[in-house]
PDB file of C-alpha atoms in Angstrom:
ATOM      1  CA  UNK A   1      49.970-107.247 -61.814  1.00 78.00           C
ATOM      2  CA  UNK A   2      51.810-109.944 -63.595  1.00 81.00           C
ATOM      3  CA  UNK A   3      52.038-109.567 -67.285  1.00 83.00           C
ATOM      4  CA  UNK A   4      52.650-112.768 -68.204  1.00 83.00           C
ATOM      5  CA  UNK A   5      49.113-114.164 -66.977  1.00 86.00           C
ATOM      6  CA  UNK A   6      45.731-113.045 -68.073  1.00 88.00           C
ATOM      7  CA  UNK A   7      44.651-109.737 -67.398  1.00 92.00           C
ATOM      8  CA  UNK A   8      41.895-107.305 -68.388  1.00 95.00           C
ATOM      9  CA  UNK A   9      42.265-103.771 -68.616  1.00 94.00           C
ATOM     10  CA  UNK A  10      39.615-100.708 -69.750  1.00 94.00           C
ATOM     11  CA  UNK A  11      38.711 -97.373 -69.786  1.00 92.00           C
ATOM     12  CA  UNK A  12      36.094 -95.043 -71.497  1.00 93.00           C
ATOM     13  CA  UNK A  13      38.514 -92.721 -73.282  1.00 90.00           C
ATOM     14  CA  UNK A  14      37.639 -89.072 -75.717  1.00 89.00           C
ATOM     15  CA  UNK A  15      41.038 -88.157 -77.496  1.00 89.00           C
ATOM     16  CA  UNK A  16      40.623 -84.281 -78.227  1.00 88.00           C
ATOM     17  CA  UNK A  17      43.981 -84.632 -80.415  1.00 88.00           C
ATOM     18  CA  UNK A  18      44.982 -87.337 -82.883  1.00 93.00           C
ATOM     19  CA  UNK A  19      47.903 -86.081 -84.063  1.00 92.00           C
ATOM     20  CA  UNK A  20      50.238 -87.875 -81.745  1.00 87.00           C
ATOM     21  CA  UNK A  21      50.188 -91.075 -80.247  1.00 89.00           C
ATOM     22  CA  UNK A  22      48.730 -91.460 -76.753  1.00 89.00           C
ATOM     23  CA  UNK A  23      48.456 -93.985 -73.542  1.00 89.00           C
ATOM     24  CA  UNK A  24      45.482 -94.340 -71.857  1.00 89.00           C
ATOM     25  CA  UNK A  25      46.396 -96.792 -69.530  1.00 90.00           C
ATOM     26  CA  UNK A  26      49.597 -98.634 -68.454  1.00 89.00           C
ATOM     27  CA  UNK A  27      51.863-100.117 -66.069  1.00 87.00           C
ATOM     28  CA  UNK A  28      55.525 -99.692 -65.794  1.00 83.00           C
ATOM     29  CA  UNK A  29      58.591-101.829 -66.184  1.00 78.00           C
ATOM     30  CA  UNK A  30      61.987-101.343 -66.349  1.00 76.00           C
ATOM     31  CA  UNK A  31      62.774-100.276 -69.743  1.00 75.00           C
ATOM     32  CA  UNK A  32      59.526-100.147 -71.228  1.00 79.00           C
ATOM     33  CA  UNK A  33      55.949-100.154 -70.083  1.00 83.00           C
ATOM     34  CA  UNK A  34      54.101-103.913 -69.251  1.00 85.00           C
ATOM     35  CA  UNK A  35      51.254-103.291 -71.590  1.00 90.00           C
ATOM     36  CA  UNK A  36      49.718-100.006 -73.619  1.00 91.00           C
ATOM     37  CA  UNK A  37      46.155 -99.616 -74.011  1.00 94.00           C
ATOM     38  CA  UNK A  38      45.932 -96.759 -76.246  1.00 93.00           C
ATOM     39  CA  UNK A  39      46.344 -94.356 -79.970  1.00 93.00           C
ATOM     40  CA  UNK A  40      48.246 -95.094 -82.548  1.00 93.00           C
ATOM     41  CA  UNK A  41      48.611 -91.860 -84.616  1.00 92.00           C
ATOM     42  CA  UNK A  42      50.820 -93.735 -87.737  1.00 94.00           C
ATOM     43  CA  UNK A  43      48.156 -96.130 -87.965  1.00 96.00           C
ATOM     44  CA  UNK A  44      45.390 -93.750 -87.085  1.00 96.00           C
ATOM     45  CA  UNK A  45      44.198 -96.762 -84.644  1.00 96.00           C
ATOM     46  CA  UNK A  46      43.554 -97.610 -81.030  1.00 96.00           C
ATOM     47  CA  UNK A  47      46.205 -99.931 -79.673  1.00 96.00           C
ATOM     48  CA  UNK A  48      46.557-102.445 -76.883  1.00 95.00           C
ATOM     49  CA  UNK A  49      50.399-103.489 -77.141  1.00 92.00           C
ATOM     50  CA  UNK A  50      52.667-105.641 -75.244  1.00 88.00           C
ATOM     51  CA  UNK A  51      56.735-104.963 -75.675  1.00 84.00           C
ATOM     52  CA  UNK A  52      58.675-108.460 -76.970  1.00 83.00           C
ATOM     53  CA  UNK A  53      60.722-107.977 -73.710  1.00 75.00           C
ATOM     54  CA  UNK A  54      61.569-105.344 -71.079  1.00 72.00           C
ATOM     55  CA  UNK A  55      64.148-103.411 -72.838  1.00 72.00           C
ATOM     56  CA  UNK A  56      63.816-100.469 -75.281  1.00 67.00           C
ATOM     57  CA  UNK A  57      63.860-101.079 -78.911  1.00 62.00           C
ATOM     58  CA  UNK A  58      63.365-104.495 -79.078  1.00 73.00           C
ATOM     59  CA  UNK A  59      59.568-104.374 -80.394  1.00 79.00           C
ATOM     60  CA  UNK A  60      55.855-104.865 -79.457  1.00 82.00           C
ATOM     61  CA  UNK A  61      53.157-107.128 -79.810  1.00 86.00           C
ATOM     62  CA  UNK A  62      50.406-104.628 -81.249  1.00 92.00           C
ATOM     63  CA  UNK A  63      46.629-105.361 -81.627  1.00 95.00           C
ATOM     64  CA  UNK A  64      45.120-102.948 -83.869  1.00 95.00           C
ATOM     65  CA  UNK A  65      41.496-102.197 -83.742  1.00 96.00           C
ATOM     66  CA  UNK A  66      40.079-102.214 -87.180  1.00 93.00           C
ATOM     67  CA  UNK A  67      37.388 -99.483 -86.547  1.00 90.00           C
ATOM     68  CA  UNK A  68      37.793 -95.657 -87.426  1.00 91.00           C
ATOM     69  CA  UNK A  69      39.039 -92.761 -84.531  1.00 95.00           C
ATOM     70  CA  UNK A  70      36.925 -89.760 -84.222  1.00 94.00           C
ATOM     71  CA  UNK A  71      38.209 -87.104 -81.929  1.00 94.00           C
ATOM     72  CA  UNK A  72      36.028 -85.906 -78.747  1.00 93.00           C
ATOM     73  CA  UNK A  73      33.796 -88.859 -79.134  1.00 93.00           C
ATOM     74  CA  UNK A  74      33.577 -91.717 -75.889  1.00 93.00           C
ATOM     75  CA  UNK A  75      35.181 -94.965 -76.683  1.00 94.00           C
ATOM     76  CA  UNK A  76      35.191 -97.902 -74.411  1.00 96.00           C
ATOM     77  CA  UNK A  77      38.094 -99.328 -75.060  1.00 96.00           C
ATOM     78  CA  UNK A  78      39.530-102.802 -73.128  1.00 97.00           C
ATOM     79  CA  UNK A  79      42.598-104.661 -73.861  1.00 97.00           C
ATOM     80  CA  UNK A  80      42.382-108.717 -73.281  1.00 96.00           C
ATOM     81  CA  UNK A  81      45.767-110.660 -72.335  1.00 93.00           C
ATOM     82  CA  UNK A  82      44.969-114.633 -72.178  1.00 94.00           C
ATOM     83  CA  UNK A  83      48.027-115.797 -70.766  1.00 90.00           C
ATOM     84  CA  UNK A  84      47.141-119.202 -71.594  1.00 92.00           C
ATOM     85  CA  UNK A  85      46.498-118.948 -75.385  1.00 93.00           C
ATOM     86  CA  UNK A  86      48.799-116.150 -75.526  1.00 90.00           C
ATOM     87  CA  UNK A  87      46.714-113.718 -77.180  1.00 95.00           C
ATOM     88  CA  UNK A  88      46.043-109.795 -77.070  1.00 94.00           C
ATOM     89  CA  UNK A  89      42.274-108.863 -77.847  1.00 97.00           C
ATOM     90  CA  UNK A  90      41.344-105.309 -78.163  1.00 97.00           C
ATOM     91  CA  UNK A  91      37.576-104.529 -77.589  1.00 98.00           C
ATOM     92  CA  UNK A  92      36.029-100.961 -79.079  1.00 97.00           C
ATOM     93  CA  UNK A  93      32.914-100.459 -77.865  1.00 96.00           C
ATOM     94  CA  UNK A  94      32.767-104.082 -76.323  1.00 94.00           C
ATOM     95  CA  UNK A  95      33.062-105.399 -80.004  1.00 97.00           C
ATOM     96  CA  UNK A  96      36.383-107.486 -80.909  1.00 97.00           C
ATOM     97  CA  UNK A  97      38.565-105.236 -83.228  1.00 97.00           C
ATOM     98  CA  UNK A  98      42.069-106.912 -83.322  1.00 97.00           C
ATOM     99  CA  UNK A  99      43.947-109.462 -82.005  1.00 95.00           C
ATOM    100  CA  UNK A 100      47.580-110.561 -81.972  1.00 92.00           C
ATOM    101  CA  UNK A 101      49.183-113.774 -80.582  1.00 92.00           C
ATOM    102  CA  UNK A 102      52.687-112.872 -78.435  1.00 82.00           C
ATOM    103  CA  UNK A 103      55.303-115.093 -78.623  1.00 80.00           C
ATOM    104  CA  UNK A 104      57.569-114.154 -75.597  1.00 78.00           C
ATOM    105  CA  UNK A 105      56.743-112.980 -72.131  1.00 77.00           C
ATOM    106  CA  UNK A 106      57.982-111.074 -69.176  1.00 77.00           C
ATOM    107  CA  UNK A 107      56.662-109.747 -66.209  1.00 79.00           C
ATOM    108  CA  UNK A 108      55.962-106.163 -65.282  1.00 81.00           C
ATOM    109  CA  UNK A 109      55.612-105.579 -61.980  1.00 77.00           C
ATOM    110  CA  UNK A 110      55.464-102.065 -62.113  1.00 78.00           C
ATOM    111  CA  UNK A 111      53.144 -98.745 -61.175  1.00 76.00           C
ATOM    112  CA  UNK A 112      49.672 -98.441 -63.033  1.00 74.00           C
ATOM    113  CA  UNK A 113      49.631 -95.234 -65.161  1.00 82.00           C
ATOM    114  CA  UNK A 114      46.806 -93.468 -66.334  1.00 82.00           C
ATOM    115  CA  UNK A 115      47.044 -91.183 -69.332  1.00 79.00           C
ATOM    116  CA  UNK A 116      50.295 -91.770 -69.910  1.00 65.00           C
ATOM    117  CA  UNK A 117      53.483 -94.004 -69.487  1.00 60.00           C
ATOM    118  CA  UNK A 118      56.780 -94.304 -68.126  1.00 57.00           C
ATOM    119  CA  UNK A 119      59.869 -95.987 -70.050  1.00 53.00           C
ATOM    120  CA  UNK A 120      63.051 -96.686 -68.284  1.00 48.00           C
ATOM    121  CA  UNK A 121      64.167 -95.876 -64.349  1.00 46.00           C
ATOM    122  CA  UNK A 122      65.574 -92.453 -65.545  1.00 40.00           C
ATOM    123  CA  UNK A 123      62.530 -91.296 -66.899  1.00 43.00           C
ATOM    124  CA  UNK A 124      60.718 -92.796 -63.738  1.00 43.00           C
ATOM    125  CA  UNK A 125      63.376 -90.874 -60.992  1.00 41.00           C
ATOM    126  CA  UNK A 126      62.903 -87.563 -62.903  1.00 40.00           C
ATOM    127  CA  UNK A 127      59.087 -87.886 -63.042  1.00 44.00           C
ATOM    128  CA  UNK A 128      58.914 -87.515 -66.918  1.00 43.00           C
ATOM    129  CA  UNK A 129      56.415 -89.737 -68.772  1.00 46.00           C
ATOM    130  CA  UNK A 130      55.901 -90.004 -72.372  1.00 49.00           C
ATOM    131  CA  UNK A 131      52.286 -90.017 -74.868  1.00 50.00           C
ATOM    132  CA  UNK A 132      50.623 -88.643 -72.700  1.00 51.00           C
ATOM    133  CA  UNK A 133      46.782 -88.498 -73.328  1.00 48.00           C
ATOM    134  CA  UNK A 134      45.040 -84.964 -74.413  1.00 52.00           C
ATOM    135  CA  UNK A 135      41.391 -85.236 -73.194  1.00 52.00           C
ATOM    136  CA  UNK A 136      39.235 -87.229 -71.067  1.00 49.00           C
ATOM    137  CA  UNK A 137      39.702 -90.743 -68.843  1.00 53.00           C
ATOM    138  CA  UNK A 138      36.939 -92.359 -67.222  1.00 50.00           C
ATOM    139  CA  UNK A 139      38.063 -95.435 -65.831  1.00 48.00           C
TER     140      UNK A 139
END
């Protein structure tokens, strides 16, 4: 899938640990991943992300949803690109929760990933994948 047009992506999702971040869903590039739907366990928040370019370290374009995380309960959760206007929407429970307007693009061409995701072609060769998710996927 290209990142850099619109794109939908969702899952119902039931976190049995909170206490670290996790992916539900996402698709590989080359140093980082194309887009996050996900946990944020700083921010206590479910995420739908988008990294500022395809190389580590460089930041993210982060909607957070502004609703509260209960572990083993079933969220619906769907990230929204609009390649046009430029803007991540994250949906909880089909209800808008947070948005973010990204200011650069590139494409991801990558592998879709489910429960977890890949960053960089090391990690990739040797199979490793990081935040992974602890509980249940239902996509």
């Amino acid at each position: 899938m290209d990142t850099t047009v619109g794109f939908t992506v969702s899952a119902w999702v039931r976190p049995t640990d909170l206490s670290r971040d996790m992916t539900m869903v996402s698709q590989d590039g080359t140093g980082e991943p194309g887009f996050v739907l996900g946990y944020d366990a700083a921010a206590k928040k479910w995420k739908f992300t988008i990294p500022v370019g395809d190389v580590e370290t460089l930041g993210e374009w982060k909607a957070l949803a502004d609703a509260t995380v209960t572990a083993d309960q079933w969220v619906l959760l769907t990230g929204l690109y609009d390649g046009t206007a430029g803007k991540l929407q994250l949906y909880v429970n089909s209800e808008l929760k947070g948005e973010m307007v990204r200011r650069s693009t590139w494409k991801s061409y990558g592998a879709l990933q489910i429960g977890r995701h890949m960053t960089g072609e090391l990690t990739e060769r040797l199979g490793l994948a990081e935040n992974q998710h602890t509980g249940l996927i239902f996509g």
